[in-house]
CSV table of C-alpha atoms in Angstrom, one decimal:
chain,number,residue,atom,x,y,z
A,1,MET,CA,2.2,-8.0,-24.6
A,2,LYS,CA,3.0,-4.6,-23.2
A,3,ILE,CA,0.8,-2.7,-20.7
A,4,ASN,CA,1.2,1.0,-20.9
A,5,TYR,CA,0.5,2.7,-17.5
A,6,PHE,CA,1.2,6.2,-18.8
A,7,PRO,CA,-1.3,7.2,-21.5
A,8,LEU,CA,-1.8,10.8,-20.4
A,9,VAL,CA,1.4,12.0,-18.8
A,10,ALA,CA,2.2,14.7,-21.4
A,11,LEU,CA,-1.3,16.2,-20.9
A,12,MET,CA,-1.3,16.6,-17.1
A,13,THR,CA,-0.4,19.4,-14.7
A,14,ILE,CA,0.4,19.0,-11.0
A,15,PRO,CA,-0.5,21.2,-8.0
A,16,SER,CA,2.1,21.9,-5.3
A,17,PHE,CA,1.6,20.2,-2.0
A,18,ILE,CA,4.6,21.8,-0.3
A,19,ALA,CA,3.6,25.0,1.9
A,20,CYS,CA,23.3,9.1,10.7
A,21,ASN,CA,22.7,6.2,13.1
A,22,GLN,CA,25.8,4.9,15.1
A,23,ASN,CA,26.4,1.4,16.4
A,24,PRO,CA,27.2,1.2,20.1
A,25,SER,CA,30.6,-0.2,21.0
A,26,GLY,CA,30.8,-3.9,21.2
A,27,THR,CA,28.0,-4.6,18.6
A,28,LYS,CA,30.2,-5.7,15.7
A,29,SER,CA,29.3,-9.4,16.2
A,30,ASN,CA,25.6,-8.6,16.1
A,31,THR,CA,26.1,-6.6,12.9
A,32,ASP,CA,28.0,-9.5,11.4
A,33,ALA,CA,25.3,-11.9,12.4
A,34,LYS,CA,22.6,-9.8,10.8
A,35,GLU,CA,24.6,-9.6,7.6
A,36,ASN,CA,25.1,-13.3,7.5
A,37,LEU,CA,21.3,-13.8,8.1
A,38,ILE,CA,20.5,-11.4,5.2
A,39,SER,CA,22.9,-13.3,2.9
A,40,GLN,CA,21.3,-16.6,3.9
A,41,ILE,CA,17.8,-15.3,3.2
A,42,ARG,CA,18.9,-14.0,-0.2
A,43,SER,CA,20.5,-17.3,-1.1
A,44,SER,CA,17.4,-19.1,0.0
A,45,GLU,CA,15.2,-16.8,-2.1
A,46,SER,CA,17.4,-17.5,-5.2
A,47,ALA,CA,17.3,-21.2,-4.6
A,48,GLU,CA,13.4,-21.2,-4.6
A,49,VAL,CA,13.3,-20.4,-8.3
A,50,LYS,CA,14.0,-23.5,-10.2
A,51,THR,CA,11.9,-23.3,-13.4
A,52,LEU,CA,11.0,-20.8,-16.0
A,53,PHE,CA,8.1,-18.5,-15.2
A,54,LYS,CA,5.2,-19.4,-17.5
A,55,GLU,CA,2.0,-18.6,-15.6
A,56,GLY,CA,1.3,-16.9,-12.4
A,57,LYS,CA,1.2,-13.6,-10.5
A,58,ILE,CA,3.8,-10.8,-10.4
A,59,ASP,CA,3.8,-8.1,-7.8
A,60,ILE,CA,5.4,-4.8,-9.0
A,61,GLN,CA,6.4,-1.6,-7.2
A,62,ILE,CA,7.5,1.7,-8.7
A,63,THR,CA,9.4,4.0,-6.5
A,64,THR,CA,11.4,7.2,-6.8
A,65,PRO,CA,14.8,6.4,-5.0
A,66,GLY,CA,16.5,9.2,-3.2
A,67,THR,CA,13.7,11.7,-3.2
A,68,ALA,CA,11.9,12.9,-0.1
A,69,LEU,CA,8.7,13.4,-2.2
A,70,GLY,CA,8.8,9.8,-3.4
A,71,GLU,CA,9.2,8.5,0.1
A,72,LEU,CA,6.3,10.6,1.3
A,73,LEU,CA,4.1,9.4,-1.5
A,74,GLN,CA,4.7,5.8,-0.5
A,75,GLN,CA,2.7,6.5,2.7
A,76,ILE,CA,-0.4,7.5,0.7
A,77,ASP,CA,-3.2,5.1,0.3
A,78,PRO,CA,-4.9,6.1,-3.0
A,79,THR,CA,-7.9,3.7,-2.4
A,80,LYS,CA,-8.9,6.0,0.5
A,81,GLY,CA,-9.4,9.0,-1.8
A,82,ASN,CA,-8.7,12.7,-0.9
A,83,VAL,CA,-5.0,12.3,-1.9
A,84,ALA,CA,-4.4,16.0,-1.4
A,85,GLY,CA,-5.8,15.8,2.2
A,86,GLN,CA,-3.6,12.8,3.0
A,87,MET,CA,-0.6,14.6,1.6
A,88,LYS,CA,-1.3,17.6,3.7
A,89,VAL,CA,-1.6,15.5,6.9
A,90,LEU,CA,1.7,13.8,6.2
A,91,ALA,CA,3.5,17.0,5.3
A,92,GLU,CA,2.4,18.6,8.6
A,93,LYS,CA,4.1,15.7,10.5
A,94,LEU,CA,7.5,16.6,8.9
A,95,SER,CA,10.1,18.5,10.8
A,96,PRO,CA,11.1,21.9,9.5
A,97,LYS,CA,14.3,20.4,8.1
A,98,GLU,CA,12.5,17.6,6.3
A,99,ARG,CA,10.0,20.2,4.8
A,100,GLU,CA,13.0,22.2,3.6
A,101,VAL,CA,14.6,19.2,1.9
A,102,LEU,CA,11.2,18.2,0.4
A,103,GLU,CA,10.6,21.7,-1.0
A,104,ALA,CA,14.1,21.9,-2.5
A,105,GLN,CA,13.7,18.5,-4.2
A,106,ASN,CA,10.3,19.5,-5.4
A,107,LYS,CA,11.6,22.6,-7.1
A,108,LYS,CA,14.6,20.6,-8.6
A,109,VAL,CA,12.5,17.9,-10.3
A,110,GLY,CA,9.9,20.4,-11.5
A,111,ILE,CA,7.4,19.0,-14.0
A,112,MET,CA,8.7,15.5,-13.5
A,113,ASN,CA,6.6,15.6,-10.3
A,114,LEU,CA,3.7,15.0,-12.7
A,115,ALA,CA,5.0,11.5,-13.5
A,116,ILE,CA,5.1,10.8,-9.7
A,117,LEU,CA,1.4,11.4,-9.5
A,118,MET,CA,0.7,9.2,-12.6
A,119,ILE,CA,2.8,6.2,-11.7
A,120,PRO,CA,1.1,3.1,-10.1
A,121,LEU,CA,2.8,2.9,-6.7
A,122,LYS,CA,1.9,-0.8,-6.6
A,123,SER,CA,0.5,-3.2,-9.1
A,124,GLU,CA,-0.3,-6.8,-9.8
A,125,ILE,CA,0.1,-8.6,-13.1
A,126,TYR,CA,-1.5,-12.0,-13.9
A,127,LEU,CA,0.1,-13.7,-16.9
A,128,LYS,CA,-1.3,-16.7,-18.7
A,129,GLY,CA,0.0,-17.5,-22.2
A,130,ALA,CA,-0.6,-14.6,-24.5
A,131,GLU,CA,-3.0,-12.9,-22.1
A,132,ALA,CA,-2.1,-10.6,-19.2
A,133,THR,CA,-4.1,-8.6,-16.8
A,134,ALA,CA,-2.7,-5.7,-14.7
A,135,LYS,CA,-4.5,-4.2,-11.7
A,136,PHE,CA,-2.9,-1.1,-10.1
A,137,ASP,CA,-3.5,2.1,-8.1
A,138,ALA,CA,-1.9,5.4,-8.9
A,139,MET,CA,-2.2,8.5,-6.9
A,140,THR,CA,-5.2,9.8,-8.8
A,141,PHE,CA,-6.8,6.8,-10.4
A,142,HIS,CA,-7.3,3.0,-10.2
A,143,GLY,CA,-6.7,1.0,-13.3
A,144,GLU,CA,-7.3,-2.5,-14.6
A,145,ASN,CA,-6.0,-3.5,-18.0
A,146,ASN,CA,-6.4,-6.8,-19.9
A,147,VAL,CA,-4.3,-7.4,-23.0
A,148,ASN,CA,-4.1,-10.3,-25.4
A,149,GLU,CA,-1.0,-10.0,-27.6
A,150,ALA,CA,-1.9,-12.8,-29.9
A,151,LYS,CA,-5.3,-11.2,-30.7
A,152,LYS,CA,-3.9,-7.7,-30.6
A,153,GLU,CA,-6.7,-6.5,-28.4
A,154,GLY,CA,-7.0,-4.9,-25.0
A,155,THR,CA,-9.6,-3.4,-22.6
A,156,MET,CA,-8.8,-0.9,-19.9
A,157,TYR,CA,-10.9,0.2,-16.9
A,158,ILE,CA,-10.1,3.4,-15.0
A,159,LYS,CA,-11.7,5.0,-12.0
A,160,SER,CA,-10.9,8.3,-10.3
A,161,GLN,CA,-9.6,8.0,-6.8
A,162,ASN,CA,-11.3,11.3,-5.9
A,163,SER,CA,-14.7,10.9,-7.5
A,164,ASN,CA,-17.2,8.3,-8.8
A,165,LYS,CA,-16.2,8.8,-12.4
A,166,ASP,CA,-15.0,5.8,-14.3
A,167,MET,CA,-14.9,4.5,-17.9
A,168,THR,CA,-13.9,1.5,-20.0
A,169,ILE,CA,-11.8,1.8,-23.2
A,170,ARG,CA,-11.3,-0.9,-25.9
A,171,TYR,CA,-8.4,-0.8,-28.2
A,172,THR,CA,-7.7,-3.2,-31.1
A,173,GLY,CA,-5.6,-3.3,-34.3
A,174,ASP,CA,-3.7,-0.1,-34.9
A,175,SER,CA,-5.0,1.4,-31.7
A,176,PHE,CA,-3.7,-1.6,-29.8
A,177,HIS,CA,-0.1,-0.7,-30.7
A,178,GLU,CA,-0.7,2.9,-29.8
A,179,MET,CA,-2.1,2.1,-26.4
A,180,ALA,CA,-0.1,-0.9,-25.6
A,181,LYS,CA,3.3,-0.4,-27.0
A,182,ASN,CA,6.1,2.1,-26.5
A,183,GLU,CA,9.3,0.7,-27.9
A,184,LEU,CA,12.8,2.0,-26.9
A,185,LYS,CA,15.0,1.7,-30.0
A,186,ASN,CA,18.3,0.0,-29.1
A,187,GLU,CA,20.1,1.9,-32.0
A,188,ASP,CA,19.4,5.2,-30.2
A,189,TYR,CA,21.5,4.1,-27.2
A,190,TYR,CA,25.0,3.2,-26.1
A,191,ILE,CA,24.5,-0.2,-24.4
A,192,GLU,CA,26.9,-1.5,-21.8
A,193,LYS,CA,26.6,-5.1,-20.7
A,194,THR,CA,28.0,-5.4,-17.2
A,195,ASN,CA,29.0,-8.3,-15.0
A,196,GLU,CA,27.1,-6.9,-12.0
A,197,THR,CA,24.5,-9.2,-10.6
A,198,SER,CA,21.6,-8.8,-8.1
A,199,ILE,CA,18.8,-11.0,-6.8
A,200,VAL,CA,15.3,-9.6,-7.8
A,201,ALA,CA,12.3,-11.4,-6.4
A,202,GLY,CA,14.4,-14.6,-6.0
A,203,TYR,CA,15.8,-14.5,-9.5
A,204,ASN,CA,19.5,-13.9,-10.3
A,205,CYS,CA,19.7,-10.9,-12.7
A,206,THR,CA,22.5,-9.1,-14.6
A,207,LYS,CA,22.7,-5.4,-15.4
A,208,SER,CA,22.9,-3.5,-18.6
A,209,VAL,CA,23.2,0.3,-18.9
A,210,TYR,CA,21.5,2.2,-21.6
A,211,THR,CA,22.6,5.8,-22.3
A,212,LEU,CA,20.9,8.0,-24.9
A,213,LYS,CA,23.1,9.1,-27.8
A,214,GLU,CA,23.2,12.9,-27.8
A,215,SER,CA,22.2,13.3,-31.5
A,216,VAL,CA,18.9,11.4,-31.1
A,217,PRO,CA,15.9,13.8,-31.2
A,218,THR,CA,13.0,13.4,-28.8
A,219,ASN,CA,10.1,11.6,-30.5
A,220,ASN,CA,6.9,12.7,-28.9
A,221,LYS,CA,4.3,10.0,-29.6
A,222,PRO,CA,0.7,10.4,-28.4
A,223,GLY,CA,-0.5,7.8,-26.0
A,224,GLY,CA,2.5,7.2,-23.9
A,225,ILE,CA,5.9,8.3,-22.6
A,226,PRO,CA,8.1,9.1,-25.6
A,227,ALA,CA,10.7,6.3,-25.4
A,228,SER,CA,13.5,8.2,-27.0
A,229,SER,CA,13.3,11.0,-24.4
A,230,VAL,CA,14.5,8.6,-21.7
A,231,TYR,CA,18.1,9.6,-21.1
A,232,ARG,CA,19.5,6.6,-19.1
A,233,LEU,CA,18.3,3.2,-17.9
A,234,GLU,CA,19.7,0.4,-15.8
A,235,VAL,CA,18.1,-2.8,-17.0
A,236,TRP,CA,18.2,-6.0,-15.0
A,237,THR,CA,17.5,-9.3,-16.8
A,238,SER,CA,17.2,-13.0,-15.8
A,239,THR,CA,17.6,-16.0,-18.0
A,240,GLU,CA,15.1,-17.8,-15.7
A,241,MET,CA,12.4,-15.2,-16.6
A,242,PRO,CA,11.0,-15.6,-20.2
A,243,LYS,CA,11.5,-12.5,-22.3
A,244,SER,CA,7.7,-12.4,-23.0
A,245,VAL,CA,7.3,-10.5,-19.7
A,246,ASN,CA,9.2,-7.6,-21.4
A,247,PHE,CA,5.9,-6.6,-23.1
A,248,LEU,CA,4.4,-5.9,-19.6
A,249,HIS,CA,6.7,-3.0,-18.8
A,250,PRO,CA,6.1,0.8,-19.2
A,251,LEU,CA,8.8,0.7,-21.9
A,252,TYR,CA,9.4,-2.1,-24.3
A,253,ILE,CA,13.2,-2.9,-24.4
A,254,LYS,CA,14.6,-5.5,-26.7
A,255,GLU,CA,16.5,-8.0,-24.4
A,256,ASP,CA,17.2,-11.7,-24.9
A,257,ALA,CA,16.2,-12.4,-21.3
A,258,GLY,CA,13.3,-11.4,-19.0
A,259,ILE,CA,13.5,-7.9,-17.6
A,260,MET,CA,12.7,-7.8,-13.9
A,261,LYS,CA,14.0,-4.3,-12.8
A,262,ILE,CA,14.4,-1.0,-14.6
A,263,LEU,CA,15.9,2.2,-13.2
A,264,ILE,CA,14.7,5.0,-15.4
A,265,GLN,CA,16.1,8.6,-15.7
A,266,TYR,CA,14.2,10.7,-18.2
A,267,GLU,CA,16.3,13.8,-18.4
A,268,LYS,CA,20.1,14.2,-18.4
A,269,ASP,CA,20.0,17.3,-16.2
A,270,ASN,CA,17.3,16.1,-13.9
A,271,GLY,CA,18.3,13.4,-11.3
A,272,LEU,CA,14.8,12.2,-10.6
A,273,GLN,CA,14.7,8.4,-11.2
A,274,PHE,CA,11.9,5.8,-11.3
A,275,LEU,CA,12.6,2.3,-10.1
A,276,TYR,CA,10.3,-0.3,-11.7
A,277,GLU,CA,10.8,-3.6,-10.0
A,278,PHE,CA,9.3,-7.1,-9.6
A,279,THR,CA,8.9,-7.6,-5.8
A,280,LYS,CA,7.3,-11.1,-5.9
A,281,VAL,CA,6.9,-13.8,-8.5
A,282,GLU,CA,4.5,-16.7,-8.0
A,283,ASN,CA,4.6,-19.7,-10.3
A,284,ARG,CA,1.1,-21.0,-10.1
A,285,ALA,CA,-2.2,-21.4,-12.0
A,286,VAL,CA,-4.1,-18.2,-12.7
A,287,THR,CA,-7.8,-18.2,-12.1
A,288,PRO,CA,-10.4,-16.8,-14.5
A,289,ALA,CA,-11.5,-14.3,-11.8
A,290,GLU,CA,-7.9,-12.9,-11.6
A,291,MET,CA,-7.8,-12.4,-15.3
A,292,GLN,CA,-11.1,-10.5,-15.4
A,293,ILE,CA,-11.4,-6.7,-15.1
A,294,LYS,CA,-14.2,-4.4,-14.1
A,295,LYS,CA,-16.2,-2.8,-17.0
A,296,THR,CA,-18.7,0.0,-17.3
A,297,GLU,CA,-21.9,-0.5,-19.2
A,298,LYS,CA,-20.6,1.8,-22.0
A,299,ILE,CA,-17.3,0.9,-23.6
A,300,TYR,CA,-15.4,3.5,-25.6
A,301,ASP,CA,-13.5,2.6,-28.7
A,302,PHE,CA,-10.1,4.3,-28.6
A,303,GLY,CA,-9.4,3.7,-32.3
A,304,LYS,CA,-12.5,5.6,-33.4
A,305,ASP,CA,-11.8,8.9,-31.7
A,306,LYS,CA,-8.5,9.1,-29.9
A,307,MET,CA,-8.7,12.7,-28.9
A,308,ALA,CA,-12.2,12.6,-27.4
A,309,VAL,CA,-11.5,9.4,-25.5
A,310,GLY,CA,-8.2,10.8,-24.3
A,311,MET,CA,-9.9,13.9,-23.0
A,312,GLN,CA,-12.5,11.8,-21.2
A,313,MET,CA,-9.7,9.7,-19.7
A,314,MET,CA,-8.1,12.8,-18.4
A,315,GLY,CA,-11.4,13.8,-16.8
A,316,VAL,CA,-11.6,10.4,-15.0
A,317,VAL,CA,-8.0,10.5,-13.9
A,318,PHE,CA,-8.4,13.8,-12.3
A,319,GLY,CA,-12.0,13.5,-11.2
A,320,MET,CA,-13.1,16.4,-13.3
């Protein structure tokens, strides 16, 4: 089951919000001690995971590594509303040099700043069998999405962070695939399996690198990010994580093990990257309350009128 967080990215526009430590001598032993402690903690985290993940809670964070704007956005609390106001207050606290760097990066990434506003900075996923529920907060909207892969049905609730507007959308059958699946085709990419490893949320993962073949045209599908427009990905998988979790990601990637981290670069000439990563995995029973989502009295059927529902969603997302 795949939960798509980006149903409206191609339709949005974005306003502009922009108007080295040294160690003292004699501290090498302290530095070594810290490094040893970090190594022990990582080893301990890895040792905690002893069984395959089948049911429980997954905490996920999406960041934009290496960008001043991404770092600034991490300080925003979408649940408090008035995102523009929060952004302005934070920007005023920056030094002239920091504002200069932020403005330069903002111009460089251009329209991809749009995706920054749309991504859920933090989210929770509850998984139980064929059913999954995601609850997340993006910069402009709060979302809750329940998907049942076996029944091919899903229900999504969204609420504006800047107004009282909200709505509930149901999608089943053919519309389920349009809303809940965006598959990256392996044949469109050069795939390099590496020996590089990393611990992600206590699980040992190995890295694969996907690079788009130059001859592949962009496939603009309505309802989500066009998978074939993604230029490069670093995909981290663990054999201790079932590959069924791969249906939960913004992009569905065919891997034989569970994907726990994806570094996404959408454009070849644009260095902006998105890091999608499991930050915590809890093997435990999931309660019925955790699987439930909020619902409005009226529920819209995405399959009956995709354009009208999509426009209404846009209005909720931007509080219009």
